[in-house]
Short mmCIF file of C-alpha atoms and ligand atoms in Angstrom, two decimals:
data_model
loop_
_atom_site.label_atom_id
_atom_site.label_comp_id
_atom_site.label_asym_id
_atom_site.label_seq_id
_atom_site.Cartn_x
_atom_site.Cartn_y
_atom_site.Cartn_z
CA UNK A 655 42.40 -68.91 -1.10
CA UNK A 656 42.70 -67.19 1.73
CA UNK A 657 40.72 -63.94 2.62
CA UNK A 658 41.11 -61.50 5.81
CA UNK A 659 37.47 -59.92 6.30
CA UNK A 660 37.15 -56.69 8.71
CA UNK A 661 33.92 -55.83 9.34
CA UNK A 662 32.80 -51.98 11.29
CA UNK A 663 29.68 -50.92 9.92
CA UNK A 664 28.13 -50.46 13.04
CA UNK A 665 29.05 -51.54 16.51
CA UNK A 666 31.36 -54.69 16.28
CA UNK A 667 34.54 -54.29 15.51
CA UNK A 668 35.52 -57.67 13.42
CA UNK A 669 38.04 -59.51 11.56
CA UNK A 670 38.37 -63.22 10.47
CA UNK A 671 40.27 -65.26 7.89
CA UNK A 672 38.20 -67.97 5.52
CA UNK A 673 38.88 -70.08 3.43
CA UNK A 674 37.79 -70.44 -0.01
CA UNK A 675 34.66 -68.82 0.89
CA UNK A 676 33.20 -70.94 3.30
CA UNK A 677 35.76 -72.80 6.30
CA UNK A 678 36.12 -70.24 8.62
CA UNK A 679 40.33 -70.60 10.06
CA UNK A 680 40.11 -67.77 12.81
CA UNK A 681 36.98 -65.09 14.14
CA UNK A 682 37.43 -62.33 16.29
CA UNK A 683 34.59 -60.05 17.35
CA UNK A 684 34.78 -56.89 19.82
CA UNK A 685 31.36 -56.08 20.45
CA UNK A 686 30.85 -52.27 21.47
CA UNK A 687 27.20 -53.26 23.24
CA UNK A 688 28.13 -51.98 26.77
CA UNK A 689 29.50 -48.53 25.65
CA UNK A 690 26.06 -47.77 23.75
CA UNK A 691 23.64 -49.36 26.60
CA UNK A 692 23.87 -46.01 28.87
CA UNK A 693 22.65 -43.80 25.58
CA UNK A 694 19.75 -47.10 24.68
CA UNK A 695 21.02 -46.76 21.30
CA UNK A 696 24.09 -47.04 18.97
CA UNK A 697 25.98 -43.69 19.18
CA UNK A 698 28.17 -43.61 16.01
CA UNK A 699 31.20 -40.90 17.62
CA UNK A 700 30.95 -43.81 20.40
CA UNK A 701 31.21 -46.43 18.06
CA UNK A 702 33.80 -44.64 15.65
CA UNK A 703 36.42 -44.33 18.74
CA UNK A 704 35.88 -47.49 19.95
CA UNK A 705 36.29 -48.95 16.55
CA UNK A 706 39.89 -47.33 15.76
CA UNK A 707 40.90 -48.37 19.60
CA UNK A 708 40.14 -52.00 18.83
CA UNK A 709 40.98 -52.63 15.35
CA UNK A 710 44.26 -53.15 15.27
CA UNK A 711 44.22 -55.54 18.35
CA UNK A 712 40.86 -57.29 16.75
CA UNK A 713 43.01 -57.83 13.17
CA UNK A 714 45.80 -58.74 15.02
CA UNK A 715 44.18 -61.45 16.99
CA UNK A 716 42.40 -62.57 13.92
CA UNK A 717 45.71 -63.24 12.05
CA UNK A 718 47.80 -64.34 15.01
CA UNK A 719 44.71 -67.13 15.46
CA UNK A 720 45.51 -67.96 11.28
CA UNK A 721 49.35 -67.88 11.86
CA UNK A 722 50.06 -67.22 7.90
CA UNK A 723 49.83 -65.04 5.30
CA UNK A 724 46.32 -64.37 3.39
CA UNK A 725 46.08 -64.18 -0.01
CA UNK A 726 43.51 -60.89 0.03
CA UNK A 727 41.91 -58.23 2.11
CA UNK A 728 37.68 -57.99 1.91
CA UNK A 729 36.05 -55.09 3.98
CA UNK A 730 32.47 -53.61 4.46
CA UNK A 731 32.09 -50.13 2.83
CA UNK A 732 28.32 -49.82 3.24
CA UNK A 733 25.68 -49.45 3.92
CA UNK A 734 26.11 -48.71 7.98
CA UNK A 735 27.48 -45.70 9.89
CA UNK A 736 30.08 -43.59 8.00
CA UNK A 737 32.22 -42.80 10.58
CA UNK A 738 32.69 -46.55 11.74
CA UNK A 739 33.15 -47.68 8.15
CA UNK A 740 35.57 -45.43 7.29
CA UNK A 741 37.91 -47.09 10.11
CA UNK A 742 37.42 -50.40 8.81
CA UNK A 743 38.07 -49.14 5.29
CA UNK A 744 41.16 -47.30 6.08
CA UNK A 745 42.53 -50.40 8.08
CA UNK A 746 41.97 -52.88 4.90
CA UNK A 747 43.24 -50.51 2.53
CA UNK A 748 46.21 -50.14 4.78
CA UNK A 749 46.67 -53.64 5.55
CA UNK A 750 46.41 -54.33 1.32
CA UNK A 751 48.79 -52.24 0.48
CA UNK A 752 51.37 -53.66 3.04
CA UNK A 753 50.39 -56.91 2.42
CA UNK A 754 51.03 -56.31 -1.89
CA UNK A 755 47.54 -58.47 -1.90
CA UNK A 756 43.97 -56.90 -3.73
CA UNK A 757 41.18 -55.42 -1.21
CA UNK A 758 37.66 -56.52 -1.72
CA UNK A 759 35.19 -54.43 -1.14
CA UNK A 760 31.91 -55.93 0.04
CA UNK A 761 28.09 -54.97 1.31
CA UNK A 762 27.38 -55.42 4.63
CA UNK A 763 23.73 -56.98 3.99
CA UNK A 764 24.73 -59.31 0.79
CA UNK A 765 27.18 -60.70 3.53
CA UNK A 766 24.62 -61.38 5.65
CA UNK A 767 22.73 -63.80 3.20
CA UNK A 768 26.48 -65.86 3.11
CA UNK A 769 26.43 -66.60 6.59
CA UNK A 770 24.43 -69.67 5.81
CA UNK A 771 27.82 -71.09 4.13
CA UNK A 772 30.27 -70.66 6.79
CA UNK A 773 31.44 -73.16 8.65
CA UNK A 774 33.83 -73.44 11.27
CA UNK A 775 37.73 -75.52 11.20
CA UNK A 776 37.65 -76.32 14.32
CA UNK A 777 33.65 -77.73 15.76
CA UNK A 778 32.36 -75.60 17.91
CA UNK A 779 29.25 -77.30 20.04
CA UNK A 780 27.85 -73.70 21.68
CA UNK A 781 24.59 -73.30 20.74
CA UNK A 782 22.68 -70.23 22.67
CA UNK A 783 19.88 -71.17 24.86
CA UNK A 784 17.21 -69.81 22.74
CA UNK A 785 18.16 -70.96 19.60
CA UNK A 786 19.05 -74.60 20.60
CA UNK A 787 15.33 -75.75 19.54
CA UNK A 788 15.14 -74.18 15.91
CA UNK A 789 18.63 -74.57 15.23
CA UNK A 790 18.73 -78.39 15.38
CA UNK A 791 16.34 -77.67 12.16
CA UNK A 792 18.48 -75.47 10.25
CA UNK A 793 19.48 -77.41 7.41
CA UNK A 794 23.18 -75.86 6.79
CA UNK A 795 24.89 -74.17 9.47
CA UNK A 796 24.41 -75.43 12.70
CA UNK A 797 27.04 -78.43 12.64
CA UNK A 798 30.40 -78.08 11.11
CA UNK A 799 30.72 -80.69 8.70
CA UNK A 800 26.74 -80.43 7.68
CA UNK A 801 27.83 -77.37 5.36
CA UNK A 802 30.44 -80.00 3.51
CA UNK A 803 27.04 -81.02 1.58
CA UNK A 804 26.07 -79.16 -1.14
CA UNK A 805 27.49 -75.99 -2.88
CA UNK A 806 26.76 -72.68 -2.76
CA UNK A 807 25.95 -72.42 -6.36
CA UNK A 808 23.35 -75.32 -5.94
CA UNK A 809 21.31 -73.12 -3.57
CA UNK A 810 20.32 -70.63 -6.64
CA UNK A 811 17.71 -68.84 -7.36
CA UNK A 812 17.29 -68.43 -3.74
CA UNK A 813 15.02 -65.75 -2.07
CA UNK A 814 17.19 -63.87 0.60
CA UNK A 815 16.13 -62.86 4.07
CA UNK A 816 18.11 -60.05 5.78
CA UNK A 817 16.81 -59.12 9.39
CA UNK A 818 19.25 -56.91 11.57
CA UNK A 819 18.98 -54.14 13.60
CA UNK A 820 19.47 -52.38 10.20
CA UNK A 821 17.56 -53.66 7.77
CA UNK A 822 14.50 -55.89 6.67
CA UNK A 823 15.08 -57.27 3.59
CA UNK A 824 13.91 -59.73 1.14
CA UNK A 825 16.10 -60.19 -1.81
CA UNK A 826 15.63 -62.09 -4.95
CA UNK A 827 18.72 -63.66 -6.18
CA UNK A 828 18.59 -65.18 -9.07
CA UNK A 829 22.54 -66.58 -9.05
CA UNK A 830 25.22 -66.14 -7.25
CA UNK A 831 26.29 -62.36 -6.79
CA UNK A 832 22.71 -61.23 -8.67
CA UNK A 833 20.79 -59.30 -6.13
CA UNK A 834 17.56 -57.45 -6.69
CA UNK A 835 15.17 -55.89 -3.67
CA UNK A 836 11.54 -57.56 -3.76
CA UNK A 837 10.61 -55.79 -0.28
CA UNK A 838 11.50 -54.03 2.65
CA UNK A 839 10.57 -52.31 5.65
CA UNK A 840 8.97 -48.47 5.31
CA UNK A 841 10.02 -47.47 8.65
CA UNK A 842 12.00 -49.17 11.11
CA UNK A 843 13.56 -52.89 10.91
CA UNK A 844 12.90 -55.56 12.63
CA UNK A 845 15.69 -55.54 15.29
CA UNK A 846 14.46 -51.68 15.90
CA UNK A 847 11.17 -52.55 16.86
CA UNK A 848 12.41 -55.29 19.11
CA UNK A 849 14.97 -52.73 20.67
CA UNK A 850 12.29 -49.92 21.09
CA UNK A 851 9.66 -52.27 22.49
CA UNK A 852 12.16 -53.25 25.07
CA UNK A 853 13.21 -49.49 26.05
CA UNK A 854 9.78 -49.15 26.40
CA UNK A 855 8.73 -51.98 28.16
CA UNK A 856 12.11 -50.99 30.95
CA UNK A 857 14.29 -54.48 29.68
CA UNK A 858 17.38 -52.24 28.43
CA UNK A 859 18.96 -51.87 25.16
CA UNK A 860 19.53 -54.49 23.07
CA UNK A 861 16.44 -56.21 23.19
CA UNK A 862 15.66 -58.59 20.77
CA UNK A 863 17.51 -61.40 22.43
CA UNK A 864 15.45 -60.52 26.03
CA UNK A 865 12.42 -60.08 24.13
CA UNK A 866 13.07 -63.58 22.76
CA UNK A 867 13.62 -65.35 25.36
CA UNK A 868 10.79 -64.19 27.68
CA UNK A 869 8.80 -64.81 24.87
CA UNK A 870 9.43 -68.13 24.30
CA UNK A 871 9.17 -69.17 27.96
CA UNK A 872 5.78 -66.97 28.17
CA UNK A 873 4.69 -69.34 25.04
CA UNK A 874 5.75 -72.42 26.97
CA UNK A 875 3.85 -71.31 29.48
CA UNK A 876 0.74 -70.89 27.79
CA UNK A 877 -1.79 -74.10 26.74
CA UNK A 878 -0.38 -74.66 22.57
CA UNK A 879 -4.75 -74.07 21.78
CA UNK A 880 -4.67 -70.79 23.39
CA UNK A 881 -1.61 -68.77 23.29
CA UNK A 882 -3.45 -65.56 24.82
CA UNK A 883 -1.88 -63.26 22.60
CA UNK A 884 -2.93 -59.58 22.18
CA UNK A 885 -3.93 -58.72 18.72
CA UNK A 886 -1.21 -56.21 17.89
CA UNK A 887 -1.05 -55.11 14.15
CA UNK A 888 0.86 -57.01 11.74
CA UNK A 889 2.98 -54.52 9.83
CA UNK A 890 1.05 -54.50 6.54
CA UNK A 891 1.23 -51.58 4.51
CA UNK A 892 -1.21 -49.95 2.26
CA UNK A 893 -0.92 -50.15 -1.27
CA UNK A 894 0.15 -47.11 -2.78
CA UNK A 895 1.36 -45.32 -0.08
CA UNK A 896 4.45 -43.27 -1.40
CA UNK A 897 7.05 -44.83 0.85
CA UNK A 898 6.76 -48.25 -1.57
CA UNK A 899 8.58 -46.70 -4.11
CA UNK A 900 7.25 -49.03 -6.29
CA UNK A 901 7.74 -52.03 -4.20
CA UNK A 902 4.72 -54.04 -3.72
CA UNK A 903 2.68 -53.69 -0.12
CA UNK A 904 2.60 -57.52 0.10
CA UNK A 905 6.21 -57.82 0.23
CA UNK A 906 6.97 -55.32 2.40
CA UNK A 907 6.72 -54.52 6.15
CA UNK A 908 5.96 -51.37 8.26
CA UNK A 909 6.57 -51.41 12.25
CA UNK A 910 5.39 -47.99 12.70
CA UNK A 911 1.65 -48.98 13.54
CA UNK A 912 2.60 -51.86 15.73
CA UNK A 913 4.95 -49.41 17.44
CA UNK A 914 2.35 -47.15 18.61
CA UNK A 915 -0.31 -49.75 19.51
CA UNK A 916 2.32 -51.11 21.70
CA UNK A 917 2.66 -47.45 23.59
CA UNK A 918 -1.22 -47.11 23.89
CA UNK A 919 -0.96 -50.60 25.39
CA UNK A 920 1.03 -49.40 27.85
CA UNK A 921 -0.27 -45.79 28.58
CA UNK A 922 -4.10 -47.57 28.47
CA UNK A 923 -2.44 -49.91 31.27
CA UNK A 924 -0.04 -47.82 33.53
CA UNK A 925 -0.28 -50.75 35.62
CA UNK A 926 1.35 -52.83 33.55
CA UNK A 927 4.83 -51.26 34.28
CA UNK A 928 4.13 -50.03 38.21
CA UNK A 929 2.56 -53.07 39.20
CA UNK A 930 5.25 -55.71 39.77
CA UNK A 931 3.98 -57.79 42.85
CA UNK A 932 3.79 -61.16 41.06
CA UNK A 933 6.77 -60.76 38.58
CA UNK A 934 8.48 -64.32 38.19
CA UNK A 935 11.25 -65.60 36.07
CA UNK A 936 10.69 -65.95 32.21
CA UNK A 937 13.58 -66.71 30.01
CA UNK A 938 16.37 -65.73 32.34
CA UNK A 939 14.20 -61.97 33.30
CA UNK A 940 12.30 -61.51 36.10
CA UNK A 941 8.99 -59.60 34.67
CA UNK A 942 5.31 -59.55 35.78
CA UNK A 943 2.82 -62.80 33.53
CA UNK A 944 1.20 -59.42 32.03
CA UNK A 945 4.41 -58.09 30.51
CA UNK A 946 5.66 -61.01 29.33
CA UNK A 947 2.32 -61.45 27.26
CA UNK A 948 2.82 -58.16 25.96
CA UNK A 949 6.53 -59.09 25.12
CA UNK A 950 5.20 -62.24 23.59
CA UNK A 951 2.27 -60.25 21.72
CA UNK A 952 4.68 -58.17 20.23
CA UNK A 953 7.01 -60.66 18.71
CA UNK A 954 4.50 -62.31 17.55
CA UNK A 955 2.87 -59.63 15.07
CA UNK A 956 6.80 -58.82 13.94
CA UNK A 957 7.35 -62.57 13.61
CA UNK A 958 3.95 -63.50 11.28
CA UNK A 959 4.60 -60.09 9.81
CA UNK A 960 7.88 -61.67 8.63
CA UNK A 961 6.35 -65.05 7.84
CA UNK A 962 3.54 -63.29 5.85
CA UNK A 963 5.20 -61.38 3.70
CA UNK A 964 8.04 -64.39 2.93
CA UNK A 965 4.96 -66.58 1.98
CA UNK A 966 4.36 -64.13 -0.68
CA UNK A 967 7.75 -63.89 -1.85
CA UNK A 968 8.12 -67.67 -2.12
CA UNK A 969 5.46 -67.73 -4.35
CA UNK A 970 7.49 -65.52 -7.16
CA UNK A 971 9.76 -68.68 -8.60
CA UNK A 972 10.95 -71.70 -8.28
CA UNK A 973 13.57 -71.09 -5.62
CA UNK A 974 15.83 -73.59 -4.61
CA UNK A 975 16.53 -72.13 -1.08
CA UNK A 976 15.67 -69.59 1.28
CA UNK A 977 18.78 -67.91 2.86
CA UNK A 978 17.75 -66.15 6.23
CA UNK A 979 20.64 -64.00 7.95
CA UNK A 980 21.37 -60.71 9.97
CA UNK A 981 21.00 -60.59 14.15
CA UNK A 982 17.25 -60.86 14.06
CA UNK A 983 17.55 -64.28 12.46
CA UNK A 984 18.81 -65.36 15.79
CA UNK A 985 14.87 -65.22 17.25
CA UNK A 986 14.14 -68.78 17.96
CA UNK A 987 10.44 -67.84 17.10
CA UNK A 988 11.16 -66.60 13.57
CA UNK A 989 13.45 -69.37 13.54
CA UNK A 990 10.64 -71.94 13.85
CA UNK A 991 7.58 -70.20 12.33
CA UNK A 992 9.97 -69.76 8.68
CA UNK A 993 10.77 -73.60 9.17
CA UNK A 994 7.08 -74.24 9.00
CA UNK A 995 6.75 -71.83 6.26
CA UNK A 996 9.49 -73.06 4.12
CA UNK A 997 8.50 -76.89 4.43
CA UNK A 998 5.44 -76.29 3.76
CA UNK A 999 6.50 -74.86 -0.14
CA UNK A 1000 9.42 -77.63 0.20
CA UNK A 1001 12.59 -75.02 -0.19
CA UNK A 1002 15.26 -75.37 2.39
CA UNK A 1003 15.66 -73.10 5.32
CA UNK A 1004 19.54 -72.31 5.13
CA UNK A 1005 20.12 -70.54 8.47
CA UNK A 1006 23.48 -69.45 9.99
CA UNK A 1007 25.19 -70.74 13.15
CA UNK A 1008 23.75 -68.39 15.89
CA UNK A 1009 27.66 -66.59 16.25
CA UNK A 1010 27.29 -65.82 12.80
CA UNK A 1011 23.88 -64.27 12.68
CA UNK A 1012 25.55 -60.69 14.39
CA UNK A 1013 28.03 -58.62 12.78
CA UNK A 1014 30.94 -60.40 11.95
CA UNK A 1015 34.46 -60.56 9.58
CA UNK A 1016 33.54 -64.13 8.03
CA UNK A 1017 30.56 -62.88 6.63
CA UNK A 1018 32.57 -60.44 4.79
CA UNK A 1019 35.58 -62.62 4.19
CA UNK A 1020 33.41 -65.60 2.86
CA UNK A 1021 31.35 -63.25 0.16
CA UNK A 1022 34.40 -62.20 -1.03
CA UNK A 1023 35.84 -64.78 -2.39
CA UNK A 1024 32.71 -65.74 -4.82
CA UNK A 1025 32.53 -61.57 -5.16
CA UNK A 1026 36.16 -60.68 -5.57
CA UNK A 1027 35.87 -59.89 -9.54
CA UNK A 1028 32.90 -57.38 -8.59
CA UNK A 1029 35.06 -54.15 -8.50
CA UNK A 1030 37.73 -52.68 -10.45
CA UNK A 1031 39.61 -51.43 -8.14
CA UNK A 1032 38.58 -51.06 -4.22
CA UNK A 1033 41.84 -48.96 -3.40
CA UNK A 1034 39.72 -46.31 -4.58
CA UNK A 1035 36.35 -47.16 -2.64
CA UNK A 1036 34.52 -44.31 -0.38
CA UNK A 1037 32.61 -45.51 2.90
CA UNK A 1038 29.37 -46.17 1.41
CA UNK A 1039 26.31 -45.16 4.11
CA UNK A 1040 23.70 -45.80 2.12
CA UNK A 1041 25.42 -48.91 0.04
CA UNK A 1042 21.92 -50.57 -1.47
CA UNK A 1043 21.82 -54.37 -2.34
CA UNK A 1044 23.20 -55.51 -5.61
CA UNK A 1045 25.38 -51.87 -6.79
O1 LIG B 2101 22.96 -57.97 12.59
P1 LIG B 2101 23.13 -57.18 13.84
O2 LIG B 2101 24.17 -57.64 14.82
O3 LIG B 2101 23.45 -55.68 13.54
C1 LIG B 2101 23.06 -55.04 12.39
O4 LIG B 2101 23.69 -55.23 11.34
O5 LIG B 2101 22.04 -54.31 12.50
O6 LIG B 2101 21.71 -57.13 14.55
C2 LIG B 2101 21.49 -56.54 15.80
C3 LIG B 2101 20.01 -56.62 16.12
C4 LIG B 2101 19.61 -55.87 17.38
O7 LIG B 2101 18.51 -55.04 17.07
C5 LIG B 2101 19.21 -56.96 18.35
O8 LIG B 2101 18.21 -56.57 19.27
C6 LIG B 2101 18.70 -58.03 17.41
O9 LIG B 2101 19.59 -57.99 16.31
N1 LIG B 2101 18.69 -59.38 17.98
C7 LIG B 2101 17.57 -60.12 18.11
C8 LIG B 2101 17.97 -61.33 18.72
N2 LIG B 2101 19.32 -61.27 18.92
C9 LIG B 2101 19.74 -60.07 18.45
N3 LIG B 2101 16.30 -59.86 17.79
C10 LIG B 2101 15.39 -60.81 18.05
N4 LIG B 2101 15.69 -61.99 18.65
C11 LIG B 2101 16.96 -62.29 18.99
N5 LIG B 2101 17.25 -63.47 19.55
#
């Protein structure tokens, strides 16, 4: 079976076709980043033009690339920005009705925790720079042909991972297409505190993948018995604070804290920023030894923050696997400190192929066809902002 997936929750405009849930025939992703980098931020009237300028040629290009006819339509109604969804929704409803096949409606962070499975009909050997390391340990994912092995089914219960610039997530799924919310952030996710550190710290907007990589040639600079870190807080909430709603403060992350020690870093320091006499290249950036400790500091209280907290939820059941997805996952630090923490409770890290960690269609296209009895009748589906896991 063939399924179109069309993907514009936020600020990639994306289509793909896959098959049967998992080979993924063609992939096409416009990504909005250089309209938003003037504003440092995603600016949805931005992102809602720029999504109903490109979707047509993005779907187009996605099913020229397939060169037949697909057998259904899948499309993200939540959660993300209403006014991008609803051009992604209005595309798939009209391409479904043209097409006389059903539209699937799917959520944008359940997707996310598929990306594991998707694998590509035609190899592709590109492997980012910063990833290379950690993703020659991912055990599904990162070579077409590796996925063949094992089924999606077989990787239930599974604990579910979802880092983006939208969401920190950790999701217990007990089968296929069961999804209940163990934890979460309180404030801001992961891929926000990476992007704010970086506006901060003068690299530009997005930041995670700068932040990464001058972070990981910072730690390969450092002796491995002393990584001169600065102690930054490590995101753990109080118990019974309000904003839990319920959720336990073990599972569950807050940035907030870490946020603000970071800015009293850097107003305690002033040199820090105005001082750049012996900046060098780290990672591709040229930025002073002090700032790319702080860079590395930072990442490495969201990172054990992460690890901490996933620990915990390991320790719930018996899971067979540990699905990590979303654009965060891309870190090649988180990468490698969850590979320690998942071998060391022998579950499998299932990680995606670094082009399929970002917003994509075959995310969307791929969940589809295990979730395409889920609704009644998507025709009738509203853009979904606040879409939570598992409705
Ligand atoms: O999944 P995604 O493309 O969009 C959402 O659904 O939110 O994630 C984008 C986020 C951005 O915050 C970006 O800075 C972050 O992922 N990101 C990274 C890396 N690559 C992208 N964060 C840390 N390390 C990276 N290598």
């Amino acid at each position: 079976m063939n399924i179109l997936g069309i993907e514009t929750s936020c600020d990639e405009t994306a289509a793909a076709v896959v098959k049967d849930g998992r080979e993924v025939l063609s992939n096409v992703v416009y990504t909005q980043i250089p309209l938003h980098q003037p504003y440092g931020g995603v600016v949805p009237e931005v992102a809602s033009r720029a999504h109903v300028e490109k979707i047509g040629p993005v779907v187009g290009e996605a099913m020229r690339q397939f060169g037949s006819k697909v057998d259904a339509v899948a499309v993200t109604y939540g959660p993300g920005l209403a006014p991008a969804l609803i051009v992604g929704l209005n595309a798939a409803k009209g391409l479904a009705k043209s097409l006389g096949v059903p539209l699937i409606g799917i959520n944008h962070i359940e997707a996310h925790l598929h990306t594991p499975f998707l694998y590509d009909a035609v190899p592709d050997n590109t492997v980012p720079r910063a990833v290379s390391a950690a993703a020659g340990n991912s055990r599904l994912g990162d070579a077409a042909g590796e996925t063949h092995r094992g089924t999606v089914e077989s990787s239930f219960p599974a604990l579910g991972l979802a880092v983006s610039g939208g969401n920190t997530i950790w999701i217990d799924m007990p089968e296929l297409g069961q999804y209940e919310v163990i934890g979460e952030t309180l404030d801001d996710a992961a891929g926000e505190a990476f992007d704010k550190a970086a506006k901060l710290l003068g690299l530009g907007y997005p930041g995670g993948l700068k932040i990464d990589r001058i972070s990981a040639a910072y730690l390969a600079s450092t002796s491995t018995s002393d990584l001169n870190l600065i102690p930054f807080p490590k995101g753990r909430p109080r118990e019974g604070v309000t904003a839990l709603s319920g959720l336990s403060a073990d599972l569950c992350v807050s940035f907030s804290g870490l946020k603000t020690a970071l800015l009293r870093h850097v107003q305690q320091h002033p040199e820090l920023l105005s001082d750049t006499s012996d900046a060098r290249d780290f990672g591709g950036y040229t930025v002073t030894p002090a700032v790319a400790q702080v860079v590395a500091s930072y990442q490495e209280a969201i990172v054990q923050a992460i690890a901490d907290r996933t620990r915990t939820a390991l320790k719930r059941r018996a899971y067979k696997s540990l699905i990590l997805g979303g654009g965060v996952s891309l870190n090649s630090r988180i990468r490698a400190v969850l590979m320690e923490v998942s071998n060391a409770v022998h579950v499998p890290l299932l990680m995606a192929k670094p082009k399929y960690t970002g917003d994509n269609g075959a995310m969307i296209a791929g969940l589809a066809y295990y979730r395409r009895n889920h609704l009644e009748d998507a025709m009738t589906l509203d853009a979904s902002p606040s879409l939570q896991v598992g409705e």
